[in-house]
Short mmCIF file of C-alpha atoms in Angstrom, two decimals:
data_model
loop_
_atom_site.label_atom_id
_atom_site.label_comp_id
_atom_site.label_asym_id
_atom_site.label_seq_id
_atom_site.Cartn_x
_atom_site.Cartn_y
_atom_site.Cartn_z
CA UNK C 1304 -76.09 39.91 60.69
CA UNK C 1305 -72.27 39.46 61.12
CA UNK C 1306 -70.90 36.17 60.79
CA UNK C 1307 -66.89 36.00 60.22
CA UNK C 1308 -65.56 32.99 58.77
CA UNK C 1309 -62.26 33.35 60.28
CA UNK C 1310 -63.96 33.46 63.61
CA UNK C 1311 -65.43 30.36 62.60
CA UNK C 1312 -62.53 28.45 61.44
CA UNK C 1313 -60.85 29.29 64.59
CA UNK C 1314 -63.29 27.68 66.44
CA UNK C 1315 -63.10 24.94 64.74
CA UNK C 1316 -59.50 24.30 64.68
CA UNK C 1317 -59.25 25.30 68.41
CA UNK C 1318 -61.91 21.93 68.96
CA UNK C 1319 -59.91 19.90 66.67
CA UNK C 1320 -56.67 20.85 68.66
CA UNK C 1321 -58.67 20.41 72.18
CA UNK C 1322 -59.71 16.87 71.28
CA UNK C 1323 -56.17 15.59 69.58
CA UNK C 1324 -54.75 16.43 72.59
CA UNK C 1325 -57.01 13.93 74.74
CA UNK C 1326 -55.06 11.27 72.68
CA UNK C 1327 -58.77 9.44 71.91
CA UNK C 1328 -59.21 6.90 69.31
CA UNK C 1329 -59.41 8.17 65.57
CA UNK C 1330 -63.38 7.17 65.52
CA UNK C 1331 -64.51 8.96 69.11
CA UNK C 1332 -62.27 12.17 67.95
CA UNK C 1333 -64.46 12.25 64.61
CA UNK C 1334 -67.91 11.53 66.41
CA UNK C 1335 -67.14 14.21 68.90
CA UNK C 1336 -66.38 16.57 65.68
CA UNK C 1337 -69.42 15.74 64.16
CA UNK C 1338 -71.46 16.26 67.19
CA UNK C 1339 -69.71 20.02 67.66
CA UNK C 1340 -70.06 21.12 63.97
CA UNK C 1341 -73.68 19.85 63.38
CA UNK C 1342 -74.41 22.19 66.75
CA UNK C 1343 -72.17 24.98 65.20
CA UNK C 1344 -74.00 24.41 61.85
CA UNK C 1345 -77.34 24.53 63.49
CA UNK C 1346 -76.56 27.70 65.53
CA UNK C 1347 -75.60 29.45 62.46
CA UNK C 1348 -78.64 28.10 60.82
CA UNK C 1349 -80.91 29.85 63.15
CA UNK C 1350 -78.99 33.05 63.30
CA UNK C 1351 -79.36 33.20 59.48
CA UNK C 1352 -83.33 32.62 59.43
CA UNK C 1353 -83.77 35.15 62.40
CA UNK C 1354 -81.19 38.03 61.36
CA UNK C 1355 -81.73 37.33 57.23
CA UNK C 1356 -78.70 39.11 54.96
CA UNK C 1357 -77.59 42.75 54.92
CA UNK C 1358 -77.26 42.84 50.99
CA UNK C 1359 -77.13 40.74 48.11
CA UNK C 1360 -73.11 40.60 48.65
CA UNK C 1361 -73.32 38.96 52.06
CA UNK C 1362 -75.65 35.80 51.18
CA UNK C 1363 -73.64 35.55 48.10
CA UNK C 1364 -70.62 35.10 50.84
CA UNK C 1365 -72.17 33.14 53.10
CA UNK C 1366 -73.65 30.51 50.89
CA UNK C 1367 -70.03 30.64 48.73
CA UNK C 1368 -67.67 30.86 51.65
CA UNK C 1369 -68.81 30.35 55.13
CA UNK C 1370 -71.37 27.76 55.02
CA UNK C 1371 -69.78 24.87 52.80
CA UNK C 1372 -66.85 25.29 55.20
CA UNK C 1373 -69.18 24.26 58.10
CA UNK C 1374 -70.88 21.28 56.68
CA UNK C 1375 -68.02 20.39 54.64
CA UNK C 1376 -65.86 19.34 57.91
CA UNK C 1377 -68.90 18.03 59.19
CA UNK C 1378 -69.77 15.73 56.52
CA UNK C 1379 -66.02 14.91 56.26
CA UNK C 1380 -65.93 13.88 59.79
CA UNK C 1381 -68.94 11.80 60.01
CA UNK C 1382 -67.36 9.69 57.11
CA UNK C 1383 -64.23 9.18 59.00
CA UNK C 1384 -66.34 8.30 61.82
CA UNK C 1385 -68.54 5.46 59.73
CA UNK C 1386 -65.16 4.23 57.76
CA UNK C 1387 -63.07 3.70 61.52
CA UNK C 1388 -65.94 2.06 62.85
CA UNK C 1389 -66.13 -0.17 59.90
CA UNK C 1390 -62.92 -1.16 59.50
CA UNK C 1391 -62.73 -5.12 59.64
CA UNK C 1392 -59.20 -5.23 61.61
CA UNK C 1393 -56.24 -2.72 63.28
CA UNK C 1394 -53.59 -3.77 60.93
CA UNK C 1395 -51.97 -6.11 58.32
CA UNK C 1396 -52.59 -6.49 54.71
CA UNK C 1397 -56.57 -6.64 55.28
CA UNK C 1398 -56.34 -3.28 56.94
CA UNK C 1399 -54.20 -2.05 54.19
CA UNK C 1400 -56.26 -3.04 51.42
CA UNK C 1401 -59.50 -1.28 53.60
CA UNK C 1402 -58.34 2.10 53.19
CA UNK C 1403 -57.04 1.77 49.46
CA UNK C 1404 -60.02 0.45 47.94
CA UNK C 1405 -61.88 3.61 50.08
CA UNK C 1406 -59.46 5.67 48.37
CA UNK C 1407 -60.24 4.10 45.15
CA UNK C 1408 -63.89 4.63 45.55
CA UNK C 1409 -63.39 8.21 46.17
CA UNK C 1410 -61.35 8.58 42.93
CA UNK C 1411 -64.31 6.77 40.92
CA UNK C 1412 -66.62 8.82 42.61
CA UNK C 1413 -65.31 11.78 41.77
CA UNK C 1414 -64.66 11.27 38.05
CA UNK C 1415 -68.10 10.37 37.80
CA UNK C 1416 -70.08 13.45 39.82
CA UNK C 1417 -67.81 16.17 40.56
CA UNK C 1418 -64.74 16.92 38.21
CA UNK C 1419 -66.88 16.92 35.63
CA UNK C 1420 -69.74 18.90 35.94
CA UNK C 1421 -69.99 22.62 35.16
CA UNK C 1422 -70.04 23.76 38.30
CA UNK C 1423 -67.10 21.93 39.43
CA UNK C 1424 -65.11 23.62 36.84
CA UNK C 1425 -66.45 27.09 37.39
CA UNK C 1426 -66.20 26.49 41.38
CA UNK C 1427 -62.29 25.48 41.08
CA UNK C 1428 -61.62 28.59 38.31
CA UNK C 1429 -62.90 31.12 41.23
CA UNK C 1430 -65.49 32.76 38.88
CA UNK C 1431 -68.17 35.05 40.15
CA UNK C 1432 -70.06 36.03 36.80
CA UNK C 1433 -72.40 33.52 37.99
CA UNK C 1434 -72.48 33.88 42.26
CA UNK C 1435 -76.00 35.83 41.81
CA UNK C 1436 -77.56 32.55 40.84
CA UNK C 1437 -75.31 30.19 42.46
CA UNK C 1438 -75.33 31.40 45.77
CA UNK C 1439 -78.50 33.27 46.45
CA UNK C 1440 -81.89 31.49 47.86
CA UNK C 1441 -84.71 30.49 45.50
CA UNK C 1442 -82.21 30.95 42.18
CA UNK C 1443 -82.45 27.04 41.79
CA UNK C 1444 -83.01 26.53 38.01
CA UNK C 1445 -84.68 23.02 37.60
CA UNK C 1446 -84.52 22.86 33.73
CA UNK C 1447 -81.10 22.50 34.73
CA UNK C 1448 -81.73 18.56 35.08
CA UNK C 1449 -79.97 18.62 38.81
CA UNK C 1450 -79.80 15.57 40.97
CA UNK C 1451 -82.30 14.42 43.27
CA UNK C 1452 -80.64 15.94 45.94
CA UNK C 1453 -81.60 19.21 45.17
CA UNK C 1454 -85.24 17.90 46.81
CA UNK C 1455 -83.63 16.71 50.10
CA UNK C 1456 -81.99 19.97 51.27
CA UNK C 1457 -83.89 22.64 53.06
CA UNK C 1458 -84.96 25.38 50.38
CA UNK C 1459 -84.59 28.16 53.54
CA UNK C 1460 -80.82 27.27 54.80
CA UNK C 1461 -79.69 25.87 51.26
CA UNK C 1462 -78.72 27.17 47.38
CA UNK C 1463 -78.32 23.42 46.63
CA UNK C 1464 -74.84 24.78 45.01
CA UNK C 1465 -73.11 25.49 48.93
CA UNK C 1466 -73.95 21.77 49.36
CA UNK C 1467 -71.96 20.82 46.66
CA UNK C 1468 -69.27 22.65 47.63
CA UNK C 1469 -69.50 21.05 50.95
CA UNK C 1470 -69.06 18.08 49.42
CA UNK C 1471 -66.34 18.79 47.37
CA UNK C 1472 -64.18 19.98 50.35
CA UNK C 1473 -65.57 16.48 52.25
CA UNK C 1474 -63.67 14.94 49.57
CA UNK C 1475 -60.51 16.64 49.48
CA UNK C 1476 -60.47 15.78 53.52
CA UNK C 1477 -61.06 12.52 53.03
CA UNK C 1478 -58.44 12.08 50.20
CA UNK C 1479 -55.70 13.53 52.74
CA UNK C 1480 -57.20 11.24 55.64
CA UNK C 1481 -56.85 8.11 53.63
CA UNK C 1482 -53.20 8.72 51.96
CA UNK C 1483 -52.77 9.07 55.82
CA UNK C 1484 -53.79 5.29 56.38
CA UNK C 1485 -52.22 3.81 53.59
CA UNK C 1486 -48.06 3.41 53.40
CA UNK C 1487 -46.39 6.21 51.28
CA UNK C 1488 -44.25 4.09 50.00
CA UNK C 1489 -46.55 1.73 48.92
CA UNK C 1490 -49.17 4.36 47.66
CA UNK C 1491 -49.26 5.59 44.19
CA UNK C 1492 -50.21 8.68 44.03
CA UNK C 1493 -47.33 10.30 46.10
CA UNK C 1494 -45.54 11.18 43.21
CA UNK C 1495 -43.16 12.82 45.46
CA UNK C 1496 -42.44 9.64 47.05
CA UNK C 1497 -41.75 7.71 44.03
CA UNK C 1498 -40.34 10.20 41.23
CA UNK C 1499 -36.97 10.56 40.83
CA UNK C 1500 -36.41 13.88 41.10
CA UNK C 1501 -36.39 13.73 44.98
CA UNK C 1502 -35.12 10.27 45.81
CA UNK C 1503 -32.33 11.82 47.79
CA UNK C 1504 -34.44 14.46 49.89
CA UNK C 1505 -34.66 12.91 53.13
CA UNK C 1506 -35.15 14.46 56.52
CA UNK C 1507 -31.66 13.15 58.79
CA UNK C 1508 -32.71 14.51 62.04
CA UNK C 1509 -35.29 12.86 64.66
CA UNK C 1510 -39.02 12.62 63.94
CA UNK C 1511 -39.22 15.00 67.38
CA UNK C 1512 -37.50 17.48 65.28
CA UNK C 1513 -39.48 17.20 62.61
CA UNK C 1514 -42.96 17.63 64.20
CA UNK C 1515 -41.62 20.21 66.21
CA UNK C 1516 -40.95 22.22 62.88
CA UNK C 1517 -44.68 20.88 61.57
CA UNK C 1518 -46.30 22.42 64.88
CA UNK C 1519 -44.41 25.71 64.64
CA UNK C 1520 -45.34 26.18 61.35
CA UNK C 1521 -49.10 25.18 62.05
CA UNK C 1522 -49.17 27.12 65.03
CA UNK C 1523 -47.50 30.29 63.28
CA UNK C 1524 -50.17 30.17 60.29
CA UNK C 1525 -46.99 30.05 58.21
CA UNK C 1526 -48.86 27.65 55.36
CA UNK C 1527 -51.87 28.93 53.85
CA UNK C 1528 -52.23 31.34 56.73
CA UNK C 1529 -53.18 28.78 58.98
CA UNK C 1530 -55.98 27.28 56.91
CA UNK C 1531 -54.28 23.80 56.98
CA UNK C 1532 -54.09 21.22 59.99
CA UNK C 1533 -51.96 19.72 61.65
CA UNK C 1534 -52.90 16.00 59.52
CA UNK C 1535 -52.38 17.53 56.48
CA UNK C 1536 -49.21 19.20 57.19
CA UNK C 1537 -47.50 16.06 58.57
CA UNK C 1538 -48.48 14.34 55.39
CA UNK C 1539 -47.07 17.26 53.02
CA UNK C 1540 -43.76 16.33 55.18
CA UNK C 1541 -43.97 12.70 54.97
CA UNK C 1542 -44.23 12.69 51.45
CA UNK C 1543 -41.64 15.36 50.97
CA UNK C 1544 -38.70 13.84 52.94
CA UNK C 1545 -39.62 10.69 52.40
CA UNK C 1546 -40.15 9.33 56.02
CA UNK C 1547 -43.30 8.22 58.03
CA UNK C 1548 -44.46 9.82 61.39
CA UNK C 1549 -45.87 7.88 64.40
CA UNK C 1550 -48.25 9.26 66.83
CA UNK C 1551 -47.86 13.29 65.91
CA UNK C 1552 -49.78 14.37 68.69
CA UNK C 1553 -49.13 12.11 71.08
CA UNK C 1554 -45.02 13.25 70.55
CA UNK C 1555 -46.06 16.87 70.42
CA UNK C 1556 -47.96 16.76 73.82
CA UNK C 1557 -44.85 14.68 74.99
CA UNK C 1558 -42.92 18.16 74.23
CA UNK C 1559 -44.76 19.74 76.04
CA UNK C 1560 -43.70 17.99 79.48
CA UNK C 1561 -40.46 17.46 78.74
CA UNK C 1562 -37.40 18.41 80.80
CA UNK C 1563 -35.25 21.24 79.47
CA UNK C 1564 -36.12 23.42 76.19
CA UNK C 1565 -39.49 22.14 75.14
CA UNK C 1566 -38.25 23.67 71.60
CA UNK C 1567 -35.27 22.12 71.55
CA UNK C 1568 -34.87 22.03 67.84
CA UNK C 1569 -35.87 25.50 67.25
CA UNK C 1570 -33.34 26.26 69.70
CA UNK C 1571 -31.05 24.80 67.74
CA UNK C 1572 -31.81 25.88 64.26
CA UNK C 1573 -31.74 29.62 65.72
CA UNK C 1574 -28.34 29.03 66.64
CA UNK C 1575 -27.50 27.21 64.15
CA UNK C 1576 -28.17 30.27 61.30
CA UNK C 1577 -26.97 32.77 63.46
CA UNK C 1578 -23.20 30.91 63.62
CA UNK C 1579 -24.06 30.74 59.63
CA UNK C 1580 -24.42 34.34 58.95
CA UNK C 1581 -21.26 34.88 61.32
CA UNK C 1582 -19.71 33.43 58.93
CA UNK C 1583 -19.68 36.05 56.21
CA UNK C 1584 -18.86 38.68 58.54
#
């Protein structure tokens, strides 16, 4: 049995991608998401129970790697779906105060369940003393005392640990998602935003420019070798020069009809360091 996770990831990214670019609402783009990753998640289910593992080393990876991935982004998006079509209004201080006390929920959740558990802690300190018993079917220990979850999951398709680290990459997606909702300026926990180290870092070109740069890095895998999306690198820029971004996919698929260069700025910046370096010559 060969399943690749980069294989998988691009196939996810490449549906995330197809459906921003239909410019739907925020809700039908997550439903849609859920819908292809619960498939996806199913398909891989039933190649799993028909195929079983090579070795020891390959369950191990596919419970610890490939699998939370999956459900993960699916979980994430069916709470994005539930919290847009719950939202009481479009806009204004009501709206505002919607997505921060989500985000503050999130935060009290996961002081209370996640950051400090044991697992949690060996999970974010990449250990694998313990990946034998973690990530391998029927290893559940229930002297352990786990929660009542453990009893809801399906004992065949499940280490009870690969949900948890579904969960905790939910979270971290959902975290990004609502800093996305709430003003930057107004927000907190953008440190960036607010320290003084950086008050004077500010982008001076157009926002075009700007997601154009976002979307060639993205589309380069220049961050994290592609791992991160399009969302989360916009808000990495937001918060690092200090200026919000309207409708990033609607202005990138704008680009991509325009007259002239559609890469205008990259034209530029090309030339730009090229009449630099002349310079020193």
């Amino acid at each position: 049995m060969e399943i690749v996770l980069s294989k998988i990831l691009s196939q996810i990214r490449h549906q995330e991608d197809d459906l921003s670019s239909q410019m739907m609402r925020t809700a039908d783009e997550a439903y849609q998401m859920t819908l292809f990753l619960n498939e996806m998640l199913g398909s891989i289910k039933a190649k799993v129970l028909q195929d079983n593992f090579v070795d020891e080393q390959q369950e191990i990876d596919f419970f610890k790697n490939i699998k939370p991935q999956v459900l993960g982004k699916l979980i994430y998006y069916n709470k994005v779906f539930r919290i847009e079509t719950t939202c009481p209004v479009s806009n204004g201080k009501i709206h505002q105060s919607y997505y921060e006390n989500l985000l503050k929920t999130l935060k009290a959740e996961y002081k209370e369940s996640i950051c400090n558990e044991d697992f949690y802690r060996y999970y974010r300190a990449c250990r694998i003393d313990r990946d034998h018993i973690y990530f391998r079917l029927g290893q559940i220990n229930y002297h352990d005392g786990l929660k009542s979850g453990v009893f809801e999951i399906d004992l065949s398709f499940s280490t009870y640990y690969d949900n948890k680290i579904a969960h905790i990459i939910a979270n971290e997606l959902l975290y990004t998602y609502l800093l996305t909702k709430i003003n930057p300026e107004e927000n907190p926990d953008a440190i960036l935003i607010n320290g003084d180290a950086n008050k004077d870092i500010s982008w001076t070109n157009s926002q075009n420019a700007l997601i154009e740069l976002i979307y060639a890095l993205y589309a380069s895998n220049s961050i994290a070798h592609g791992k991160i999306g399009i969302r989360k690198l916009a808000l990495i820029f937001q918060v690092l020069f200090r200026t919000p971004l309207n409708d990033v996919h609607h202005s990138f698929h704008r680009m991509k009809t325009r007259a002239g260069s559609r890469t205008a700025f990259l034209d530029q910046l090309k030339m730009s360091l090229e009449e630099y370096m002349d310079k020193d010559l």
